[in-house]
Amino acid sequence: AWGRAGRMDGSGERSLPEPGSQSSAASDDIEIVVNVGGVRQVLYGDLLSQYPETRLAELINCLAGGYDTIFSLCDDYDPGKREFYFDRDPDAFKCVIEVYYFGEVHMKKGICPICFKNEMDFWKVDLKFLDDCCKSHLSEKREELEEIARRVQLILDDLGVDAAEGRWRRCQKCVWKFLEKPESSCPARVVAVLSFLLILVSSVVMCMGTIPELQVLDAEGNRVEHPTLENVETACIGWFTLEYLLRLFSSPNKLHFALSFMNIVDVLAILPFYVSLTLTHLGARMMELTNVQQAVQALRIMRIARIFKLARHSSGLQTLTYALKRSFKELGLLLMYLAVGIFVFSALGYTMEQSHPETLFKSIPQSFWWAIITMTTVGYGDIYPKTTLGKLNAAISFLCGVIAIALPIHPIINNFVRYYNKQRVLETAAKHELELMELNSSSGGEGKTGGSRSDLDNLPPEPAGKEAPSCSSRLKLSHSDTFIPLLTEEKHHRTRLQSCK
């Protein structure tokens, strides 16, 4: 079949009839010559008739309907050469015609999946013929376009002001934009930086409050935090509380806001302060003082959750979190490798060290600790082997631990880099999309030499007293930069492609 398709001029095959004529020739013997983006290809009716719903198969019987039917299927037609012209991507066409030979389509590397899907839609080849490996690339690209559209829509929603909205609704949107979009204005950026600094100050105060030299004695003689540090802590918690309440009241979807992971972290960061305050003033009446103090100390430990608030202001931390979420399989393999190694080497270490009278390996569960710190290359030195075989076992466990930890690291790093680069690309694409929309709105459709198909459909009609060209109603967008040789002006049926160029 490929040998027949590769012939440029077939002398033994039946040619296409003249447009508008009635021919009883069998469609299987008809030779179809197509020129796609300057690349000439010869196809045959018996090959194309396998999929009669495709565009190429419709060319077999299109000449009986005249030029109107021909031009509804192709960009141009040369009756002298019996050749159909298509201003499409020739590389994509080479992939699409594989369906006639192999029953499936493979997308070449370097072709945009979305553009290739549009090419398949043009040639009327169903996506079910696309191979599974190529469908995954198409699905990934669709998700990227949906993400770009979502980001563009969010930006447009922030920029747009609906006059039908009430005053409270507009105020709510302004507060939400002010707190959630630091890039929206200079004051919003200042507030975001201030919130970031207060998170750092609160974390530093929490650490400094544990230094004995900075603590003071209360009435019972117990060491407590310095009053100055407590005042700074109270001020930071007040800011976090105000920020959270404003964001909650201005949120468009309060249920989604309350269940969001980062907002749960915000609640965990400020809740211990108020619970401790309540227990300090009211709990003494219901419980013993010792129990109250223990509860307060336990709640103070929960203040470490506020350090996770930094992820709200750091895209790098968000990217790292996403990379770890996408790397659960690799992390599971890492834990499995370590668990197997810990069990094996701890059992071997316990067995080999039993012959030494001063052995430190009292039991296999106790040997787990030695295996953990050895395979992770920590080596505290509190437990160590004393026999020759035990030292050899420790050396092997050390090497196996290095290999087990190093193997899953590379996929995790790749996930991090891939997601980080993807986010940058999506942000740039969303900005370019907005710039393109602004450019199209400012140009108003005048003086365009290209654009989308919807732009061509929305062109204003010709004035009543002006005669429009006969081919303007069938003007199509060029999807390829490949030059197609044009015929002379005597053949007026070719002027459509000339107008398109």
XYZ file of N, CA and C in Angstrom, residues 96-211:
348
model
N -1.832 11.419 10.246
C -3.263 11.113 10.171
C -3.535 9.996 9.176
N -2.820 9.979 8.034
C -3.118 8.969 7.011
C -2.667 7.579 7.443
N -1.984 7.479 8.565
C -1.623 6.149 9.059
C -2.848 5.315 9.400
N -3.968 5.977 9.662
C -5.173 5.234 10.017
C -5.638 4.375 8.850
N -5.360 4.789 7.608
C -5.794 4.021 6.443
C -4.916 2.787 6.227
N -3.714 2.798 6.754
C -2.792 1.690 6.561
C -2.713 0.763 7.770
N -2.739 1.326 8.966
C -2.522 0.543 10.178
C -3.728 0.531 11.115
N -4.721 1.348 10.838
C -5.899 1.371 11.696
C -5.730 2.153 12.979
N -4.612 2.857 13.155
C -4.379 3.681 14.324
C -3.478 4.850 13.937
N -3.481 5.857 14.788
C -2.741 7.088 14.517
C -1.753 7.313 15.650
N -0.520 7.640 15.285
C 0.520 7.999 16.253
C 0.946 9.440 16.001
N 1.034 10.192 17.062
C 1.416 11.601 16.963
C 2.932 11.721 17.034
N 3.507 12.400 16.040
C 4.953 12.576 16.011
C 5.409 13.498 17.137
N 6.621 13.271 17.599
C 7.186 14.100 18.637
C 7.431 15.508 18.105
N 7.057 16.502 18.887
C 7.232 17.892 18.494
C 5.971 18.563 18.000
N 4.902 17.793 17.791
C 3.628 18.361 17.348
C 2.779 18.671 18.575
N 2.184 19.844 18.586
C 1.320 20.221 19.691
C 0.109 19.288 19.738
N -0.193 18.666 20.864
C -1.332 17.734 20.927
C -2.663 18.380 20.578
N -2.865 19.624 21.019
C -4.137 20.295 20.723
C -4.253 20.590 19.232
N -3.153 21.057 18.622
C -3.173 21.297 17.174
C -3.382 19.990 16.408
N -2.786 18.920 16.903
C -2.965 17.636 16.234
C -4.405 17.159 16.350
N -5.034 17.402 17.482
C -6.448 17.051 17.615
C -7.295 17.851 16.631
N -6.973 19.132 16.469
C -7.707 19.945 15.494
C -7.508 19.410 14.080
N -6.294 18.927 13.792
C -6.052 18.349 12.469
C -6.880 17.080 12.283
N -6.973 16.253 13.307
C -7.793 15.046 13.208
C -9.262 15.393 13.036
N -9.715 16.436 13.715
C -11.103 16.878 13.532
C -11.333 17.376 12.109
N -10.350 18.060 11.535
C -10.507 18.560 10.167
C -10.602 17.406 9.175
N -9.753 16.418 9.341
C -9.772 15.273 8.424
C -10.858 14.270 8.802
N -11.633 14.584 9.834
C -12.768 13.767 10.261
C -12.344 12.353 10.648
N -11.220 12.265 11.321
C -10.735 11.000 11.855
C -11.036 10.975 13.342
N -11.750 9.968 13.793
C -12.171 9.906 15.187
C -10.974 9.731 16.114
N -11.084 10.313 17.307
C -9.997 10.233 18.280
C -9.799 8.823 18.827
N -10.742 7.939 18.603
C -10.579 6.565 19.086
C -9.449 5.848 18.365
N -9.070 6.349 17.183
C -7.958 5.745 16.456
C -6.603 6.225 16.977
N -6.594 7.235 17.844
C -5.343 7.728 18.404
C -4.825 6.740 19.441
N -3.532 6.435 19.371
C -2.948 5.461 20.282
C -3.014 5.970 21.725
N -3.009 5.025 22.667
C -3.147 5.380 24.075
C -2.000 6.250 24.567
N -0.788 5.979 24.099
C 0.347 6.786 24.535
C 0.196 8.239 24.107
N -0.428 8.447 22.950
C -0.645 9.817 22.473
C -1.837 10.467 23.170
N -2.815 9.650 23.569
C -3.964 10.219 24.280
C -3.549 10.804 25.624
N -2.548 10.202 26.265
C -2.087 10.739 27.542
C -1.495 12.136 27.366
N -0.740 12.357 26.277
C -0.201 13.696 26.014
C -1.327 14.686 25.742
N -2.348 14.242 25.032
C -3.484 15.107 24.739
C -4.232 15.473 26.015
N -4.432 14.502 26.907
C -5.120 14.782 28.168
C -4.315 15.753 29.030
N -2.991 15.582 29.048
C -2.153 16.481 29.830
C -2.210 17.902 29.286
N -2.199 18.030 27.975
C -2.282 19.366 27.380
C -3.646 20.003 27.624
N -4.695 19.200 27.600
C -6.028 19.731 27.902
C -6.083 20.264 29.328
N -5.499 19.529 30.250
C -5.476 19.997 31.640
C -4.710 21.308 31.760
N -3.618 21.442 31.014
C -2.865 22.697 31.059
C -3.703 23.848 30.508
N -4.413 23.613 29.413
C -5.254 24.672 28.853
C -6.398 25.031 29.795
N -6.968 24.026 30.457
C -8.023 24.318 31.428
C -7.477 25.131 32.599
N -6.243 24.832 33.025
C -5.625 25.595 34.104
C -5.359 27.029 33.663
N -4.896 27.197 32.424
C -4.673 28.546 31.900
C -5.989 29.315 31.842
N -7.040 28.640 31.342
C -8.345 29.303 31.272
C -8.854 29.677 32.655
N -8.611 28.810 33.631
C -9.051 29.117 34.999
C -8.307 30.329 35.546
N -7.007 30.388 35.298
C -6.235 31.532 35.794
C -6.641 32.815 35.101
N -6.872 32.726 33.801
C -7.315 33.915 33.069
C -8.666 34.383 33.585
N -9.559 33.417 33.862
C -10.883 33.784 34.360
C -10.794 34.433 35.731
N -9.887 33.926 36.577
C -9.711 34.541 37.893
C -9.209 35.972 37.766
N -8.266 36.185 36.847
C -7.753 37.547 36.647
C -8.841 38.460 36.101
N -9.636 37.938 35.166
C -10.722 38.752 34.612
C -11.780 39.056 35.668
N -12.044 38.084 36.535
C -13.008 38.336 37.605
C -12.502 39.416 38.560
N -11.190 39.426 38.786
C -10.629 40.453 39.663
C -10.663 41.825 39.008
N -10.462 41.845 37.685
C -10.446 43.134 36.989
C -11.843 43.669 36.732
N -12.786 42.759 36.489
C -14.122 43.193 36.134
C -14.942 43.638 37.330
N -15.814 44.570 37.096
C -16.733 45.076 38.124
C -18.143 45.005 37.559
N -18.978 44.230 38.187
C -20.360 44.061 37.743
C -21.216 45.146 38.388
N -21.820 45.956 37.537
C -22.641 47.056 38.055
C -23.898 46.553 38.745
N -24.333 45.323 38.424
C -25.552 44.793 39.031
C -25.323 44.320 40.461
N -24.076 44.159 40.874
C -23.795 43.700 42.219
C -24.047 44.803 43.233
N -24.437 44.360 44.419
C -24.689 45.322 45.478
C -23.411 45.886 46.063
N -23.598 46.864 46.920
C -22.423 47.513 47.531
C -21.673 46.569 48.443
N -22.383 45.756 49.200
C -21.741 44.809 50.101
C -20.951 43.755 49.318
N -21.528 43.307 48.202
C -20.837 42.307 47.378
C -19.549 42.886 46.785
N -19.597 44.098 46.314
C -18.392 44.720 45.760
C -17.335 44.924 46.839
N -17.778 45.325 48.025
C -16.833 45.489 49.134
C -16.215 44.141 49.522
N -17.019 43.093 49.499
C -16.525 41.763 49.817
C -15.467 41.321 48.816
N -15.702 41.563 47.542
C -14.730 41.199 46.522
C -13.455 42.004 46.665
N -13.562 43.263 47.031
C -12.366 44.093 47.211
C -11.515 43.595 48.375
N -12.170 43.221 49.481
C -11.426 42.701 50.630
C -10.759 41.373 50.282
N -11.479 40.510 49.595
C -10.912 39.223 49.193
C -9.715 39.417 48.261
N -9.849 40.295 47.319
C -8.745 40.570 46.402
C -7.568 41.192 47.129
N -7.857 42.038 48.112
C -6.804 42.719 48.861
C -5.978 41.732 49.688
N -6.655 40.718 50.258
C -5.956 39.781 51.131
C -5.411 38.566 50.399
N -6.048 38.152 49.304
C -5.645 36.937 48.614
C -4.783 37.196 47.387
N -4.764 38.401 46.878
C -4.008 38.717 45.669
C -2.980 39.798 45.977
N -1.817 39.426 46.502
C -0.818 40.459 46.828
C -0.336 41.231 45.612
N -0.401 40.611 44.425
C 0.067 41.301 43.232
C -0.949 42.273 42.656
N -2.141 42.352 43.266
C -3.182 43.220 42.719
C -2.899 44.702 42.930
N -2.210 45.053 44.008
C -1.935 46.464 44.292
C -0.739 46.566 45.224
N -0.214 47.751 45.348
C 0.925 47.979 46.239
C 0.538 47.807 47.716
N -0.599 48.361 48.187
C -0.986 48.110 49.586
C -1.192 46.631 49.899
N -1.750 45.884 48.955
C -1.934 44.449 49.186
C -0.588 43.747 49.320
N 0.393 44.184 48.550
C 1.723 43.598 48.655
C 2.364 43.937 50.001
N 2.129 45.150 50.473
C 2.669 45.553 51.777
C 2.057 44.717 52.891
N 0.751 44.483 52.827
C 0.075 43.669 53.837
C 0.596 42.230 53.808
N 0.841 41.686 52.617
C 1.366 40.329 52.515
C 2.758 40.237 53.126
N 3.597 41.234 52.867
C 4.938 41.237 53.451
C 4.864 41.374 54.973
N 3.953 42.231 55.468
C 3.793 42.396 56.908
C 3.337 41.103 57.564
N 2.408 40.400 56.940
C 1.948 39.126 57.482
C 3.081 38.109 57.510
N 3.897 38.111 56.472
C 5.043 37.196 56.416
C 6.030 37.494 57.545
N 6.289 38.772 57.792
C 7.225 39.148 58.852
C 6.669 38.800 60.230
N 5.366 38.977 60.423
C 4.767 38.634 61.719
C 4.818 37.129 61.983
N 4.724 36.322 60.936
C 4.866 34.878 61.119
C 6.271 34.552 61.614
N 7.278 35.200 61.019
C 8.654 34.975 61.461
C 8.866 35.468 62.893
N 8.320 36.655 63.204
C 8.472 37.197 64.563
C 7.819 36.278 65.580
N 6.624 35.790 65.269
C 5.926 34.907 66.196
C 6.698 33.611 66.411
N 7.297 33.074 65.366
C 8.080 31.846 65.504
C 9.333 32.088 66.339
N 9.982 33.243 66.135
C 11.180 33.565 66.917
C 10.823 33.768 68.386
N 9.716 34.440 68.662
C 9.287 34.662 70.043
C 8.979 33.336 70.736
N 8.357 32.410 70.009
C 8.062 31.108 70.590
C 9.345 30.388 70.999
N 10.387 30.503 70.166
C 11.663 29.857 70.497
C 12.374 30.574 71.648
N 12.363 31.904 71.639
C 13.052 32.658 72.687
C 12.375 32.486 74.041
N 11.082 32.203 74.034
C 10.377 32.028 75.295
C 10.817 30.812 76.074
N 11.530 29.892 75.430
C 12.008 28.693 76.123
C 13.417 28.865 76.699
N 14.066 30.005 76.472
C 15.405 30.238 77.008
C 15.286 30.570 78.493
